[in-house]
CSV table of C-alpha atoms in Angstrom, one decimal:
chain,number,residue,atom,x,y,z
A,1,MET,CA,-51.7,43.7,-56.5
A,2,SER,CA,-51.1,40.0,-57.1
A,3,THR,CA,-53.3,37.2,-55.6
A,4,ARG,CA,-50.3,36.1,-53.6
A,5,GLU,CA,-49.8,39.5,-52.0
A,6,THR,CA,-53.5,39.8,-51.3
A,7,LEU,CA,-53.5,36.5,-49.5
A,8,ALA,CA,-50.4,37.3,-47.6
A,9,GLY,CA,-52.0,40.5,-46.4
A,10,SER,CA,-55.2,38.9,-45.1
A,11,PRO,CA,-55.4,38.8,-41.2
A,12,ASP,CA,-55.4,35.0,-40.8
A,13,VAL,CA,-52.6,34.4,-43.3
A,14,ARG,CA,-50.6,37.3,-41.9
A,15,ARG,CA,-50.7,35.8,-38.4
A,16,THR,CA,-49.7,32.5,-39.8
A,17,ASN,CA,-46.7,34.1,-41.6
A,18,LEU,CA,-45.7,35.9,-38.5
A,19,ALA,CA,-45.7,32.6,-36.6
A,20,VAL,CA,-43.6,30.8,-39.3
A,21,MET,CA,-41.1,33.7,-39.4
A,22,LEU,CA,-40.8,33.8,-35.7
A,23,ARG,CA,-40.2,30.1,-35.5
A,24,HIS,CA,-37.4,30.3,-38.0
A,25,LEU,CA,-35.7,33.1,-36.0
A,26,HIS,CA,-36.2,31.4,-32.7
A,27,LEU,CA,-34.7,28.1,-33.7
A,28,ASP,CA,-32.2,29.2,-36.4
A,29,GLY,CA,-31.0,32.5,-35.0
A,30,PRO,CA,-30.2,35.7,-36.9
A,31,MET,CA,-31.0,35.8,-40.6
A,32,ARG,CA,-30.7,38.2,-43.4
A,33,ARG,CA,-34.1,39.6,-44.4
A,34,ALA,CA,-33.4,38.4,-48.0
A,35,ASP,CA,-33.0,34.8,-46.6
A,36,LEU,CA,-36.3,35.1,-44.8
A,37,THR,CA,-37.9,36.3,-48.0
A,38,GLU,CA,-36.6,33.2,-49.8
A,39,ARG,CA,-37.6,30.8,-47.0
A,40,LEU,CA,-41.2,32.2,-46.6
A,41,ARG,CA,-41.6,32.6,-50.4
A,42,LEU,CA,-43.1,36.0,-50.0
A,43,THR,CA,-42.4,39.4,-51.5
A,44,ARG,CA,-39.8,41.7,-50.0
A,45,SER,CA,-42.4,44.3,-49.0
A,46,THR,CA,-44.5,41.6,-47.2
A,47,VAL,CA,-41.5,40.3,-45.3
A,48,ALA,CA,-40.5,43.8,-44.3
A,49,GLY,CA,-44.0,44.4,-42.9
A,50,LEU,CA,-43.9,41.1,-41.0
A,51,VAL,CA,-40.5,42.0,-39.5
A,52,GLY,CA,-41.8,45.4,-38.5
A,53,GLU,CA,-44.8,43.8,-36.8
A,54,LEU,CA,-42.7,41.4,-34.8
A,55,GLY,CA,-40.4,44.3,-33.9
A,56,ARG,CA,-43.4,46.2,-32.5
A,57,LEU,CA,-44.2,43.2,-30.4
A,58,GLY,CA,-40.7,43.3,-29.0
A,59,LEU,CA,-39.8,39.9,-30.5
A,60,VAL,CA,-37.1,40.8,-33.1
A,61,GLU,CA,-34.8,43.6,-34.0
A,62,GLN,CA,-32.9,44.6,-37.1
A,63,ALA,CA,-29.2,45.2,-37.5
A,64,VAL,CA,-27.4,47.2,-40.1
A,65,ALA,CA,-25.8,44.9,-42.6
A,66,GLY,CA,-22.2,44.2,-41.9
A,67,THR,CA,-22.6,44.3,-38.1
A,68,SER,CA,-23.7,40.7,-37.7
A,69,THR,CA,-21.9,37.4,-38.1
A,70,VAL,CA,-24.6,36.3,-40.7
A,71,PRO,CA,-22.8,35.9,-44.0
A,72,ALA,CA,-23.5,38.7,-46.5
A,73,GLY,CA,-25.0,37.9,-49.9
A,74,ARG,CA,-24.4,39.4,-53.2
A,75,GLY,CA,-25.8,42.7,-54.3
A,76,ARG,CA,-27.3,45.3,-52.0
A,77,PRO,CA,-26.7,44.5,-48.4
A,78,SER,CA,-29.8,43.0,-46.7
A,79,PRO,CA,-30.7,44.0,-43.1
A,80,VAL,CA,-30.2,41.3,-40.5
A,81,VAL,CA,-33.2,40.2,-38.4
A,82,ARG,CA,-32.4,38.6,-35.1
A,83,PRO,CA,-34.5,37.4,-32.1
A,84,CYS,CA,-34.6,39.9,-29.2
A,85,PRO,CA,-34.0,37.9,-26.0
A,86,LEU,CA,-34.4,41.0,-23.8
A,87,GLY,CA,-37.8,41.9,-25.2
A,88,THR,CA,-39.7,38.7,-24.2
A,89,GLN,CA,-38.7,35.8,-21.9
A,90,VAL,CA,-40.1,32.7,-20.4
A,91,LEU,CA,-39.2,31.0,-17.1
A,92,ALA,CA,-38.1,27.4,-17.0
A,93,ALA,CA,-37.6,25.2,-13.9
A,94,GLU,CA,-36.2,21.7,-13.4
A,95,VAL,CA,-37.1,19.8,-10.2
A,96,ARG,CA,-34.4,17.2,-9.4
A,97,ILE,CA,-34.2,14.9,-6.5
A,98,ASP,CA,-31.8,17.1,-4.5
A,99,GLN,CA,-32.1,20.6,-6.1
A,100,VAL,CA,-34.2,22.9,-8.2
A,101,GLU,CA,-32.9,25.0,-11.0
A,102,VAL,CA,-34.8,28.0,-12.5
A,103,ALA,CA,-33.8,30.0,-15.5
A,104,LEU,CA,-34.9,33.1,-17.4
A,105,VAL,CA,-34.8,32.3,-21.1
A,106,GLY,CA,-35.0,34.8,-23.9
A,107,LEU,CA,-36.3,34.3,-27.4
A,108,GLY,CA,-33.8,32.2,-29.3
A,109,GLY,CA,-33.0,30.0,-26.4
A,110,THR,CA,-30.7,32.5,-24.7
A,111,VAL,CA,-30.3,31.7,-21.0
A,112,LEU,CA,-30.2,35.2,-19.4
A,113,ARG,CA,-30.0,34.2,-15.8
A,114,ARG,CA,-30.3,31.0,-13.7
A,115,GLU,CA,-30.6,30.2,-10.0
A,116,SER,CA,-30.1,26.8,-8.2
A,117,ARG,CA,-31.3,25.9,-4.8
A,118,LEU,CA,-30.8,22.7,-2.7
A,119,LEU,CA,-34.0,20.7,-2.3
A,120,THR,CA,-33.7,19.8,1.4
A,121,ASP,CA,-37.5,19.2,1.9
A,122,ARG,CA,-39.3,17.2,-0.8
A,123,ASP,CA,-42.7,17.9,0.6
A,124,PRO,CA,-44.8,19.2,-2.3
A,125,GLN,CA,-45.9,22.4,-0.6
A,126,ALA,CA,-42.3,23.1,0.5
A,127,THR,CA,-41.1,22.5,-3.1
A,128,ALA,CA,-43.7,24.8,-4.5
A,129,ASP,CA,-42.7,27.5,-2.0
A,130,LEU,CA,-39.1,27.1,-3.0
A,131,LEU,CA,-39.8,27.3,-6.7
A,132,ALA,CA,-42.1,30.3,-6.3
A,133,GLY,CA,-39.5,32.2,-4.3
A,134,VAL,CA,-36.8,31.7,-6.9
A,135,VAL,CA,-39.3,32.6,-9.7
A,136,ARG,CA,-40.3,35.8,-8.0
A,137,GLY,CA,-36.6,36.9,-7.8
A,138,LEU,CA,-36.1,36.3,-11.5
A,139,LEU,CA,-39.3,38.0,-12.4
A,140,ALA,CA,-38.3,41.1,-10.5
A,141,ASP,CA,-35.1,41.4,-12.5
A,142,ALA,CA,-36.5,40.4,-15.9
A,143,PRO,CA,-35.7,42.9,-18.6
A,144,GLY,CA,-38.8,42.3,-20.6
A,145,ARG,CA,-42.2,40.7,-20.7
A,146,VAL,CA,-42.3,37.2,-19.2
A,147,VAL,CA,-45.0,35.0,-20.8
A,148,GLY,CA,-45.0,31.9,-18.6
A,149,LEU,CA,-43.3,29.2,-16.6
A,150,GLY,CA,-42.5,25.7,-17.6
A,151,VAL,CA,-41.6,23.1,-14.9
A,152,ALA,CA,-40.0,19.7,-15.6
A,153,VAL,CA,-40.5,17.1,-13.0
A,154,PRO,CA,-39.1,13.5,-12.7
A,155,GLY,CA,-42.6,11.9,-12.6
A,156,VAL,CA,-45.7,11.0,-14.5
A,157,VAL,CA,-47.5,14.2,-15.3
A,158,ARG,CA,-51.1,14.7,-16.5
A,159,HIS,CA,-50.8,17.0,-19.4
A,160,ASP,CA,-54.1,18.9,-19.2
A,161,ASP,CA,-53.7,20.3,-15.6
A,162,GLY,CA,-50.1,19.7,-14.5
A,163,ASP,CA,-51.0,17.2,-11.8
A,164,VAL,CA,-48.0,15.0,-10.9
A,165,ARG,CA,-49.7,11.6,-10.6
A,166,PHE,CA,-46.6,9.7,-9.5
A,167,ALA,CA,-43.0,10.7,-8.9
A,168,PRO,CA,-41.5,7.7,-7.0
A,169,ASN,CA,-38.1,9.3,-6.4
A,170,LEU,CA,-39.6,12.4,-4.9
A,171,ARG,CA,-42.2,10.2,-3.1
A,172,TRP,CA,-45.1,12.2,-4.6
A,173,ARG,CA,-48.4,10.8,-5.5
A,174,ASP,CA,-51.3,12.9,-7.0
A,175,VAL,CA,-49.6,16.3,-6.4
A,176,GLY,CA,-51.3,19.3,-8.0
A,177,LEU,CA,-48.1,21.1,-8.6
A,178,GLY,CA,-49.4,23.2,-11.5
A,179,ALA,CA,-52.3,24.5,-9.3
A,180,MET,CA,-49.9,25.1,-6.3
A,181,LEU,CA,-47.6,27.2,-8.4
A,182,ALA,CA,-50.4,29.1,-10.1
A,183,GLU,CA,-51.8,30.0,-6.6
A,184,ARG,CA,-48.4,31.3,-5.5
A,185,LEU,CA,-47.7,33.1,-8.7
A,186,PRO,CA,-50.9,34.9,-9.7
A,187,GLY,CA,-51.1,35.8,-13.4
A,188,THR,CA,-48.4,33.4,-14.4
A,189,ASP,CA,-49.2,30.7,-17.0
A,190,VAL,CA,-47.7,27.5,-15.5
A,191,GLN,CA,-47.1,24.4,-17.5
A,192,VAL,CA,-45.8,21.2,-15.8
A,193,LEU,CA,-44.3,18.3,-17.8
A,194,ASN,CA,-42.2,15.2,-17.5
A,195,ASP,CA,-38.5,15.8,-17.4
A,196,GLY,CA,-37.8,13.2,-20.1
A,197,ASP,CA,-40.4,14.8,-22.4
A,198,ALA,CA,-38.7,18.1,-21.9
A,199,GLY,CA,-35.2,16.7,-22.7
A,200,ALA,CA,-36.6,15.0,-25.9
A,201,LEU,CA,-38.2,18.3,-27.0
A,202,ALA,CA,-35.1,20.4,-26.5
A,203,GLU,CA,-32.7,18.0,-28.3
A,204,HIS,CA,-35.2,17.6,-31.1
A,205,LEU,CA,-35.6,21.4,-31.6
A,206,ARG,CA,-32.1,22.7,-30.6
A,207,GLY,CA,-29.7,19.8,-30.1
A,208,VAL,CA,-28.3,16.7,-31.6
A,209,ALA,CA,-31.7,15.3,-32.8
A,210,ARG,CA,-32.5,18.4,-34.8
A,211,GLY,CA,-33.9,17.4,-38.2
A,212,TRP,CA,-34.7,13.8,-37.1
A,213,GLY,CA,-38.3,12.8,-37.0
A,214,ASP,CA,-38.1,9.7,-34.8
A,215,VAL,CA,-36.1,10.1,-31.6
A,216,VAL,CA,-36.0,8.6,-28.1
A,217,PHE,CA,-34.3,10.6,-25.3
A,218,VAL,CA,-33.2,8.6,-22.2
A,219,GLU,CA,-31.8,10.4,-19.2
A,220,GLY,CA,-30.3,8.4,-16.3
A,221,GLU,CA,-30.1,10.1,-12.9
A,222,VAL,CA,-31.5,8.7,-9.7
A,223,GLY,CA,-34.2,7.2,-11.9
A,224,VAL,CA,-34.5,7.1,-15.7
A,225,GLY,CA,-36.5,9.8,-17.5
A,226,SER,CA,-37.4,9.4,-21.1
A,227,GLY,CA,-39.3,11.1,-23.9
A,228,VAL,CA,-40.3,10.0,-27.4
A,229,ILE,CA,-40.6,11.9,-30.7
A,230,ILE,CA,-42.5,10.1,-33.4
A,231,ASP,CA,-42.7,11.6,-36.9
A,232,GLY,CA,-41.5,14.9,-35.6
A,233,ARG,CA,-44.1,15.1,-32.8
A,234,PRO,CA,-43.9,14.3,-29.1
A,235,LEU,CA,-45.6,11.1,-28.1
A,236,VAL,CA,-47.7,12.0,-25.0
A,237,GLY,CA,-50.5,9.3,-24.9
A,238,ALA,CA,-54.1,9.7,-23.8
A,239,GLY,CA,-53.3,11.4,-20.5
A,240,GLY,CA,-49.7,12.5,-21.1
A,241,TYR,CA,-48.2,9.4,-19.5
A,242,ALA,CA,-46.5,7.8,-22.6
A,243,GLY,CA,-42.8,7.0,-22.7
A,244,GLU,CA,-42.2,5.9,-19.1
A,245,LEU,CA,-39.3,3.7,-20.1
A,246,GLY,CA,-37.6,3.7,-16.8
A,247,HIS,CA,-40.1,1.2,-15.6
A,248,ILE,CA,-39.8,-1.4,-18.3
A,249,ALA,CA,-38.7,-4.7,-16.8
A,250,VAL,CA,-35.2,-5.7,-17.7
A,251,ALA,CA,-34.2,-7.9,-14.7
A,252,GLY,CA,-37.5,-9.6,-14.0
A,253,PRO,CA,-38.9,-10.7,-10.6
A,254,ALA,CA,-35.3,-11.5,-9.4
A,255,GLY,CA,-34.3,-7.9,-9.8
A,256,ARG,CA,-34.2,-5.2,-7.2
A,257,ARG,CA,-37.3,-3.6,-5.9
A,258,CYS,CA,-38.1,-0.3,-7.6
A,259,ARG,CA,-39.5,2.7,-5.8
A,260,CYS,CA,-42.6,2.2,-8.0
A,261,GLY,CA,-43.3,-1.1,-6.2
A,262,SER,CA,-42.3,-3.4,-9.0
A,263,TYR,CA,-39.1,-5.5,-9.4
A,264,GLY,CA,-36.3,-5.3,-12.0
A,265,CYS,CA,-37.3,-2.0,-13.5
A,266,TRP,CA,-34.7,-0.4,-15.9
A,267,GLU,CA,-34.0,2.5,-13.6
A,268,THR,CA,-33.0,0.1,-10.7
A,269,GLU,CA,-30.4,-1.5,-13.0
A,270,ILE,CA,-28.8,1.6,-14.7
A,271,GLY,CA,-29.7,4.6,-12.4
A,272,ARG,CA,-27.5,6.3,-9.8
A,273,ASP,CA,-27.9,3.6,-7.2
A,274,ALA,CA,-26.8,0.9,-9.6
A,275,LEU,CA,-23.7,3.0,-10.6
A,276,THR,CA,-22.7,3.7,-7.0
A,277,ARG,CA,-22.9,0.0,-6.2
A,278,ALA,CA,-20.9,-1.0,-9.2
A,279,LEU,CA,-18.2,1.5,-8.4
A,280,GLY,CA,-18.1,0.6,-4.7
A,281,LEU,CA,-19.2,4.1,-3.6
A,282,GLY,CA,-21.4,4.9,-0.6
A,283,PRO,CA,-25.2,5.3,-1.1
A,284,ASP,CA,-25.2,9.1,-0.3
A,285,VAL,CA,-22.3,10.0,-2.6
A,286,SER,CA,-22.8,13.3,-4.5
A,287,ARG,CA,-23.3,13.4,-8.2
A,288,ARG,CA,-20.0,15.3,-8.7
A,289,THR,CA,-18.1,12.5,-6.9
A,290,LEU,CA,-19.9,9.8,-8.9
A,291,VAL,CA,-19.0,11.6,-12.2
A,292,ALA,CA,-15.4,12.0,-11.1
A,293,ALA,CA,-15.3,8.2,-10.4
A,294,LEU,CA,-16.6,7.5,-13.9
A,295,HIS,CA,-13.7,9.6,-15.3
A,296,ALA,CA,-11.0,8.2,-13.1
A,297,PRO,CA,-8.1,6.4,-14.9
A,298,ARG,CA,-8.8,2.9,-13.4
A,299,THR,CA,-8.2,-0.3,-15.3
A,300,ASP,CA,-11.2,-2.1,-13.8
A,301,LEU,CA,-13.8,0.5,-14.7
A,302,ALA,CA,-15.3,-1.4,-17.6
A,303,ALA,CA,-15.4,-4.6,-15.6
A,304,ARG,CA,-17.2,-2.9,-12.7
A,305,LEU,CA,-19.7,-1.4,-15.1
A,306,ASP,CA,-20.3,-4.6,-17.0
A,307,LYS,CA,-23.7,-5.4,-15.5
A,308,VAL,CA,-24.9,-1.8,-15.9
A,309,ALA,CA,-23.8,-1.8,-19.5
A,310,TYR,CA,-25.6,-5.1,-20.2
A,311,HIS,CA,-28.9,-3.8,-18.7
A,312,LEU,CA,-28.6,-0.5,-20.5
A,313,GLY,CA,-28.2,-2.4,-23.8
A,314,ALA,CA,-31.0,-4.8,-23.0
A,315,GLY,CA,-33.4,-1.9,-22.3
A,316,LEU,CA,-32.3,-0.1,-25.4
A,317,ALA,CA,-33.2,-3.3,-27.4
A,318,VAL,CA,-36.8,-2.9,-26.2
A,319,VAL,CA,-36.8,0.8,-27.2
A,320,VAL,CA,-35.5,-0.1,-30.6
A,321,ASN,CA,-38.1,-2.8,-31.2
A,322,VAL,CA,-41.0,-0.8,-30.0
A,323,PHE,CA,-40.3,2.6,-31.4
A,324,ASN,CA,-37.9,2.0,-34.4
A,325,PRO,CA,-36.1,5.4,-33.7
A,326,ARG,CA,-33.3,6.8,-35.9
A,327,LEU,CA,-31.6,8.3,-32.8
A,328,ILE,CA,-31.5,7.4,-29.2
A,329,VAL,CA,-30.0,10.3,-27.1
A,330,LEU,CA,-28.4,9.2,-23.9
A,331,GLY,CA,-28.4,12.1,-21.3
A,332,GLY,CA,-27.8,12.7,-17.6
A,333,LEU,CA,-25.4,10.2,-16.1
A,334,LEU,CA,-25.7,8.0,-19.1
A,335,ARG,CA,-23.8,10.6,-21.0
A,336,GLU,CA,-20.9,9.9,-18.7
A,337,VAL,CA,-21.3,6.1,-18.7
A,338,TYR,CA,-21.9,5.3,-22.3
A,339,PRO,CA,-18.5,6.3,-23.8
A,340,ARG,CA,-16.8,4.1,-21.3
A,341,VAL,CA,-18.8,0.9,-22.0
A,342,SER,CA,-20.1,1.6,-25.5
A,343,GLY,CA,-19.0,-1.8,-26.9
A,344,GLU,CA,-20.8,-3.8,-24.3
A,345,VAL,CA,-23.9,-1.7,-24.5
A,346,ARG,CA,-24.1,-2.1,-28.3
A,347,ARG,CA,-23.5,-5.9,-28.0
A,348,ALA,CA,-26.4,-6.3,-25.5
A,349,MET,CA,-28.7,-4.0,-27.6
A,350,LEU,CA,-28.0,-5.9,-30.8
A,351,ALA,CA,-28.5,-9.3,-29.1
A,352,GLY,CA,-32.0,-8.3,-28.1
A,353,ALA,CA,-33.1,-6.0,-31.0
A,354,LEU,CA,-34.6,-7.1,-34.2
A,355,THR,CA,-32.2,-6.7,-37.1
A,356,ALA,CA,-34.2,-4.3,-39.2
A,357,PRO,CA,-34.8,-1.5,-36.7
A,358,ALA,CA,-31.3,-2.1,-35.2
A,359,GLU,CA,-29.8,-1.3,-38.6
A,360,GLN,CA,-31.4,2.1,-38.5
A,361,VAL,CA,-30.7,3.4,-35.0
A,362,ARG,CA,-27.7,5.5,-33.8
A,363,LEU,CA,-26.8,6.0,-30.1
A,364,VAL,CA,-25.7,9.6,-29.5
A,365,LEU,CA,-24.9,12.0,-26.7
A,366,PRO,CA,-26.9,15.2,-26.1
A,367,GLU,CA,-25.6,18.4,-27.6
A,368,LEU,CA,-27.3,20.4,-24.9
A,369,GLY,CA,-25.6,18.5,-22.1
A,370,ASP,CA,-27.2,18.9,-18.6
A,371,ASP,CA,-29.3,21.8,-19.9
A,372,ALA,CA,-31.5,19.7,-22.1
A,373,VAL,CA,-34.4,19.3,-19.6
A,374,LEU,CA,-34.3,23.0,-18.5
A,375,LEU,CA,-34.3,24.2,-22.1
A,376,GLY,CA,-37.1,21.8,-22.9
A,377,ALA,CA,-39.2,23.2,-20.2
A,378,ALA,CA,-38.7,26.7,-21.7
A,379,GLU,CA,-39.6,25.4,-25.2
A,380,THR,CA,-42.9,24.1,-23.9
A,381,VAL,CA,-43.9,27.6,-22.9
A,382,TRP,CA,-42.5,29.1,-26.1
A,383,GLN,CA,-44.7,26.9,-28.3
A,384,ARG,CA,-47.8,29.0,-27.4
A,385,VAL,CA,-46.0,32.2,-28.5
A,386,LEU,CA,-44.6,30.6,-31.7
A,387,LEU,CA,-48.0,29.3,-32.7
A,388,ASP,CA,-49.6,32.8,-32.6
A,389,PRO,CA,-47.3,35.7,-31.5
A,390,VAL,CA,-50.1,38.3,-31.8
A,391,GLY,CA,-52.6,36.3,-29.8
A,392,ALA,CA,-50.1,35.3,-27.1
A,393,LEU,CA,-48.7,38.8,-26.6
A,394,GLY,CA,-51.9,40.7,-27.1
A,395,GLY,CA,-50.7,42.6,-30.2
């Protein structure tokens, strides 16, 4: 037996190879076993053994060659290996200002089922009750093993225990949401994270930012959520609070008062309230009505959004100067706004950004649409399984 085969068969290296193979399948989808052999640079027999082990864990399945959409190669047909979404799942939840959404997500990022509920009572205990109730319903119907729950929240989240230190648009301060949910859902591994961080992770792994190492995700809704990827890794900071770009000052002391207590924050100038004012809509207008107004064929739309566009570009200039990203992904309501005022946004950004980093950045829309945050919450839970499938699933 060769040294390479001996090393590949050792327990620690074998577990590492299982993790690498599973990550490829989770993110890239079905693959011929011959392609896995080439990617992992292992022998065919070693790869066959690894596939068999992942199959016994209920993570992958093999299909007869010719029954899959994966292109066939030359020579003898190679079995196709694909992630098995019905074998193992995670739960993902997104807490918004007016609703919660919970999904059951299978391996490979397949959303098997989702449920939405209006959030009529933003009290933390009531929100935890609502989330737990929806989660229990999805758990009861889950076709396989569920390994955890990821919850994305529009607020500043301490990464080591899931405490929401500050969520101004929910009016939460020092809310132990992770502990609340763990108490209501015994035996469920709960992870709480910032919604912008979730969106950045999902677009980086599965969306428009895949393959790019330096990315900033900016989602405009009631507030502005954001997440930062630097050199391929999420930027979290000492406590998990990095990347709160919604509270950079773009309008100064003369700007509107933000729910955080400061004045002129970015989210006060480009968030939902700023958009409704610009379009002459009432303060309680629904998101659907607001989006419809942004798509309406009106000749004065660009003029009405001029101030929002300027502040969006001015804030992006700060982002460009500080992080030097290759991509800035504009999600949420900004996905609807940007195409209508892209020229003014770019002019304002270039006026405030340094030439060198501005030359390298592209402004793009999310590939995952409004699912970016939800899928990012799922990916946060999947990371533990992908790092060590055997340890995570008790194989």
